[in-house]
Structure formats: C-alpha cells, structure tokens
XYZ file of C-alpha atoms in Angstrom:
326
model
C 6.980 -0.604 35.005
C 9.029 -1.370 31.907
C 8.396 2.256 30.909
C 9.624 3.462 34.194
C 12.716 1.225 34.143
C 13.553 2.397 30.449
C 12.966 6.003 31.624
C 15.578 5.689 34.684
C 18.219 4.283 32.077
C 17.501 6.900 29.521
C 18.177 9.351 32.012
C 21.252 8.040 33.376
C 22.864 7.406 29.996
C 24.957 10.286 28.957
C 24.401 11.984 25.790
C 26.017 10.944 22.663
C 28.232 13.754 21.396
C 30.441 11.915 18.849
C 29.111 10.745 15.345
C 28.787 6.977 15.053
C 26.513 7.070 12.086
C 28.485 4.618 9.759
C 30.451 2.818 12.540
C 27.652 1.685 14.704
C 24.495 2.994 12.906
C 23.690 5.475 15.822
C 22.931 9.286 15.779
C 23.867 12.114 18.046
C 20.921 14.502 19.072
C 22.221 17.073 16.785
C 22.201 14.505 13.927
C 18.623 13.478 14.612
C 17.630 17.046 14.284
C 19.489 17.436 10.976
C 17.904 14.264 9.711
C 14.381 15.365 10.845
C 14.837 18.663 9.211
C 15.390 16.830 5.933
C 12.642 14.688 6.297
C 10.290 17.634 6.791
C 11.699 19.564 4.102
C 11.440 16.767 1.481
C 8.080 15.245 2.820
C 5.802 17.853 3.777
C 3.431 15.179 5.389
C 5.837 15.346 8.381
C 6.314 18.011 10.538
C 8.012 18.790 13.862
C 6.443 18.839 17.230
C 7.074 20.270 20.634
C 4.858 17.772 22.600
C 4.090 18.161 26.370
C 6.344 21.080 27.742
C 6.880 18.835 30.699
C 8.364 16.153 28.791
C 10.893 18.171 27.011
C 14.297 16.770 26.523
C 16.968 19.357 27.285
C 19.489 17.951 24.483
C 16.816 18.708 21.590
C 15.463 22.232 20.446
C 12.067 22.848 22.267
C 10.153 23.183 19.207
C 11.933 20.150 17.362
C 11.301 17.293 20.142
C 9.789 14.555 17.612
C 8.604 14.329 14.095
C 5.087 13.277 13.184
C 2.763 12.477 10.097
C -0.951 12.166 10.805
C -4.030 10.268 9.080
C -1.739 7.709 7.221
C -4.195 5.243 5.584
C -4.176 1.615 6.445
C -6.646 -0.276 4.004
C -6.030 -3.763 4.880
C -4.917 -5.848 7.782
C -1.526 -7.699 7.914
C -3.320 -11.035 8.334
C -4.592 -10.693 4.571
C -0.913 -10.644 3.508
C 0.023 -13.627 5.433
C -2.910 -15.516 4.232
C -1.958 -14.782 0.662
C 1.597 -15.971 1.211
C 0.271 -19.271 2.943
C -2.180 -20.173 0.352
C 0.446 -20.197 -2.512
C 1.498 -23.595 -3.663
C 4.404 -24.906 -5.747
C 3.440 -25.621 -9.326
C 5.156 -28.701 -10.956
C 8.137 -28.271 -12.772
C 11.781 -27.326 -12.237
C 11.732 -23.556 -12.082
C 9.818 -23.640 -8.753
C 6.884 -21.549 -9.523
C 4.105 -21.008 -7.314
C 0.342 -20.540 -7.817
C -1.305 -17.513 -6.410
C -4.093 -18.267 -3.616
C -6.936 -17.044 -5.864
C -6.031 -19.831 -8.304
C -4.759 -22.716 -6.044
C -8.149 -24.599 -5.694
C -10.220 -23.777 -8.841
C -10.511 -24.963 -12.286
C -9.395 -21.931 -14.272
C -6.598 -23.604 -15.574
C -8.501 -26.325 -17.408
C -10.986 -23.692 -18.570
C -8.239 -21.671 -20.245
C -6.814 -24.785 -22.032
C -10.384 -25.542 -23.626
C -10.605 -21.962 -24.505
C -7.138 -21.910 -26.084
C -8.003 -25.007 -27.961
C -10.957 -23.443 -29.603
C -9.031 -20.241 -30.340
C -6.352 -22.379 -31.789
C -8.482 -23.288 -34.786
C -9.142 -19.638 -35.870
C -6.908 -17.918 -38.283
C -6.607 -14.115 -38.964
C -4.749 -14.811 -42.343
C -7.683 -16.358 -43.901
C -5.934 -20.034 -44.145
C -7.747 -22.889 -42.283
C -5.249 -24.738 -40.249
C -5.455 -28.493 -40.064
C -7.421 -29.783 -37.095
C -5.119 -30.835 -33.942
C -4.930 -34.737 -33.543
C -7.831 -36.130 -31.753
C -9.963 -33.100 -32.492
C -12.153 -31.901 -35.218
C -11.760 -28.450 -36.912
C -15.152 -26.400 -36.122
C -17.153 -24.810 -38.498
C -15.679 -21.357 -37.327
C -12.308 -22.309 -38.510
C -12.509 -19.508 -41.176
C -11.068 -16.249 -41.054
C -12.360 -14.017 -38.304
C -12.312 -11.038 -40.478
C -14.388 -12.925 -43.207
C -16.934 -14.195 -40.628
C -17.355 -10.513 -39.473
C -17.600 -9.103 -42.888
C -20.236 -11.984 -43.982
C -22.320 -11.286 -40.680
C -22.341 -7.652 -41.231
C -23.805 -7.849 -44.871
C -26.202 -10.818 -43.926
C -27.819 -8.368 -41.475
C -27.763 -5.629 -43.992
C -29.517 -7.618 -46.714
C -31.921 -9.121 -44.317
C -32.898 -6.003 -43.180
C -33.516 -4.644 -46.946
C -35.509 -7.648 -47.570
C -37.837 -7.251 -44.564
C -38.845 -3.629 -45.484
C -38.180 -1.724 -48.893
C -38.734 2.011 -46.956
C -37.465 2.961 -43.586
C -40.293 3.109 -40.804
C -41.916 6.366 -39.650
C -40.460 6.959 -36.348
C -43.270 9.217 -35.420
C -45.511 6.345 -35.029
C -43.408 5.121 -31.827
C -43.366 8.333 -30.088
C -46.315 7.674 -27.751
C -45.451 4.028 -27.220
C -41.877 4.551 -26.049
C -42.597 7.284 -23.413
C -42.404 5.933 -19.962
C -43.890 8.304 -17.231
C -41.936 8.267 -13.860
C -43.727 10.550 -11.558
C -41.302 10.176 -8.887
C -38.596 11.696 -11.216
C -40.649 14.737 -12.025
C -40.439 17.903 -10.248
C -43.421 20.225 -9.287
C -43.151 21.914 -12.554
C -43.071 18.729 -14.703
C -39.328 18.956 -15.151
C -37.143 15.642 -14.971
C -35.014 16.093 -11.636
C -31.462 14.516 -11.490
C -30.400 14.257 -7.806
C -26.496 14.213 -7.081
C -25.098 11.137 -5.385
C -24.356 11.746 -1.666
C -20.324 12.547 -1.261
C -20.327 9.765 1.275
C -20.755 7.306 -1.791
C -17.524 8.202 -3.247
C -15.246 8.093 -0.110
C -13.590 4.652 1.119
C -13.138 4.828 4.883
C -10.269 3.021 6.367
C -7.979 2.879 9.483
C -5.446 5.723 9.664
C -2.480 6.015 11.959
C -0.442 8.826 13.615
C 3.277 7.910 13.198
C 5.782 9.730 15.460
C 9.611 9.318 15.562
C 11.355 10.324 18.738
C 14.872 10.126 19.803
C 15.714 7.490 22.321
C 18.745 8.505 24.248
C 19.560 5.217 25.846
C 19.684 3.429 22.466
C 20.734 6.372 20.738
C 18.603 5.673 17.771
C 15.256 6.999 16.421
C 12.217 5.201 17.856
C 8.769 4.736 15.790
C 5.321 5.218 17.714
C 1.981 4.329 16.170
C -1.597 5.485 17.294
C -4.692 4.179 15.197
C -8.110 5.224 14.576
C -10.858 3.042 12.949
C -13.149 3.762 10.194
C -15.104 6.361 11.988
C -12.140 7.986 13.518
C -12.619 6.259 16.981
C -9.101 5.007 18.591
C -8.093 1.581 18.107
C -7.490 -0.801 20.881
C -4.273 -2.529 21.445
C -5.486 -5.977 19.876
C -6.698 -4.145 16.800
C -3.419 -2.189 16.187
C -1.589 -5.438 16.525
C -3.781 -6.458 13.548
C -1.658 -4.173 11.527
C 1.495 -5.171 12.717
C 3.438 -8.362 11.375
C 2.614 -11.279 13.850
C 6.315 -12.050 14.124
C 6.890 -8.690 15.972
C 3.789 -8.214 17.693
C 3.977 -8.065 21.701
C 7.759 -8.998 20.943
C 9.568 -6.017 19.043
C 6.414 -4.131 19.106
C 4.635 -3.454 22.552
C 2.196 -1.137 23.882
C 3.871 1.967 26.044
C 3.422 5.482 26.913
C 4.598 8.052 24.564
C 7.357 9.943 25.802
C 5.905 13.347 24.746
C 2.373 12.528 25.278
C 1.797 11.557 29.045
C -1.086 9.233 29.329
C -1.538 8.271 25.753
C -0.700 4.561 25.171
C 0.923 4.141 21.753
C 2.275 0.910 19.732
C 6.038 1.372 19.797
C 8.588 -0.626 17.801
C 11.549 -1.411 20.042
C 14.796 -0.003 19.029
C 17.250 -2.442 20.555
C 18.321 -3.575 17.113
C 17.759 -0.421 15.071
C 21.387 0.457 15.461
C 22.789 -2.835 14.209
C 20.285 -3.071 11.276
C 21.003 0.685 10.169
C 24.862 -0.274 10.440
C 24.412 -3.117 7.737
C 22.152 -1.037 5.650
C 24.786 1.603 5.386
C 27.462 -0.777 4.825
C 25.498 -2.524 1.941
C 24.761 0.717 0.188
C 28.506 1.772 0.322
C 29.698 -1.864 -0.705
C 27.304 -1.463 -3.742
C 29.357 1.510 -4.906
C 32.679 -0.199 -4.226
C 33.183 1.594 -0.864
C 33.915 4.771 -2.904
C 30.734 6.527 -1.715
C 29.468 8.477 1.251
C 26.121 8.567 3.100
C 25.301 11.722 5.012
C 23.662 11.686 8.418
C 20.861 13.704 7.515
C 19.597 10.963 5.137
C 19.408 8.568 8.104
C 15.301 8.683 8.795
C 14.887 7.912 4.876
C 16.750 4.543 5.313
C 15.135 4.120 8.707
C 11.592 4.405 7.583
C 12.192 1.978 4.754
C 13.418 -0.792 6.813
C 10.555 -0.079 9.536
C 7.981 -0.787 6.795
C 8.747 -4.590 7.007
C 7.288 -4.561 10.408
C 4.053 -2.529 9.299
C 3.778 -3.147 5.780
C -0.061 -1.991 5.527
C 0.382 1.392 6.960
C 1.104 3.276 3.838
C 3.371 6.033 4.935
C 6.579 5.543 2.890
C 6.523 8.167 0.289
C 10.025 9.236 0.980
C 12.634 9.664 -1.467
C 15.147 7.094 -2.777
C 18.325 7.097 -0.915
C 21.894 6.486 -2.797
C 25.299 6.878 -1.465
C 27.096 9.632 -3.250
C 30.135 8.854 -4.865
C-alpha cells in the first residue's frame, strides 16, 4: 500500500526542470544522468541499466534508467560494530581515553607492566643500571649483546669439547628415513597434491546496490538486494542485520524496486536526502571561504559517501574524493 501511494504521488509530481543543486540539494533528471555518467566513467564497477521496459520513466533515457553495482562484499554484520562501540570503557585520567573492548576485562595491562619492569633492567650499552626501588636487579642485567656473544661462544666451545672431529653423516642416512606409503605414487615417487581452490576463498555476503531517480523527492534513491555466502537471496531480517539499527524499519524499509517488478529490495528512504546534501554542499563551499564551485555531476560521489553511514559494512565506496573547485 505504501509503495502504491508513493507511486501515485510520484506520477502526479511535475518533473523538476530548473536546477536546485546548491540551493536545495535536489537534482533534475538531466543532472541525475550527468552524475550517473561521471560515476560510471570514474568507477567502472557501476553501470547503467534499462530495467523492465514496462517500468521506464519517460523523463530518463531508455538505456539510463538507473545505475547499479553488483557483488559488493559485506564481510561482517553491523551488530559487531555496535558491540565494539558499546564495549569501550573510559580510562581514568583527564584526557578521556577509552579502552578497546578486547582489553576491557583482561589482565593484559598488568602483564605489560611486569614485562616492562623486567626489560627495564636490561641495558643495550653495556652499563648496568641501578635496581629500581623495591626490586632486585636480576642476573640478566648485563648487556644483551654481551650475553648473546657469550652464549654463542659457550655453545661453540662445548661442541668442540664433546668431539674433536665432525661425525660421519653417512651413518645417519638409514636411521633418518621415514617411509610414508600414502605419499608415494605408483612409481615410487613422492606426490604433492595442490590444495583445493576453495581453501583460499573467503566466502562473504554480497549485495547489489542500485540508485534510481525519485521524481517526487527529486533526489537519488538507494536500493539493496543481498545474497548469503552460498549466493542465496537474503531475507528481509537478514538484510536488516547489515543496516545500522537506528535506521532499520524507519529510514530503511522493504519495498518493490521501481524498475524490477515483484522483486523486494531494502530501500533507504529519500525524504531527507535533499536537506543532507544541501548541508554537505554548503560545508564544502564554506571550507574554501565560499570561493569555490561544485558541479552537479559530482552529486553521486557525495551522495554515496553519506549513505555509507547507514550501511557501513557494505564495502561499495571506492569512489573518488570530491573537493570544491576554486
């Protein structure tokens, strides 16, 4: 019902013809095509798609209805990131440092202190430092280099005293042979088998990401469709595992893709896209004292970077850096 209502609103909304790129963070269909062309040119993993002919938007070229990138890796769940942030704890002091989760509840710190105490008694310059208060200098307080040299010559002298002449190695030939019938081929040769190709492959979830033009909100809109490690489609609940929980079922909802009828995707709702993009553009210009210019065809590069905050574990953003031109 929600998709039908949005479709009616989009159908009744007139096509934006005047540029509102900097003023409102919006795009015309023509500017969307320009931005898509630059994205496809700079990042070959993206490509234009025409989609289902029955779903073509007349205000867009037939062969440039939306852009898509496929098989984007997603190596871990968002919950692992959130647990990491929650497990950090403050460390005493005025600088408000935090302890990472992996060290929050163990005795690593005390072990490090004990180790540093021992190391503190060892000198590299041959001088023996005075023992610390409350401790006794260990016997290893000599120079590390001296100890290594002494040990080397002690081993050499000991070996020389044990035997005046080197042993005959031929006496050990038969004793050191190990027969492994399983490793021998039919002709008696040792056979080494190559490891399976699958042993070197890390299987992960993957996603297809597509960006369409939303005529009602006059901004791009992101759609996600995921696959598990065996390339089977993910359920809605599984896809929500890869979305920041603050956005799941609110900013991100499950809807039918506008150019793929009957295929349910996770979609990032575009109601705030224009306002966010307006602030990003204004901040970039302000960083250059207002004496700079951003082109509308750079829009999707900025757009993809802020969308990453919603889906941080889907590793799609290999786009170029964007800077305002003076």
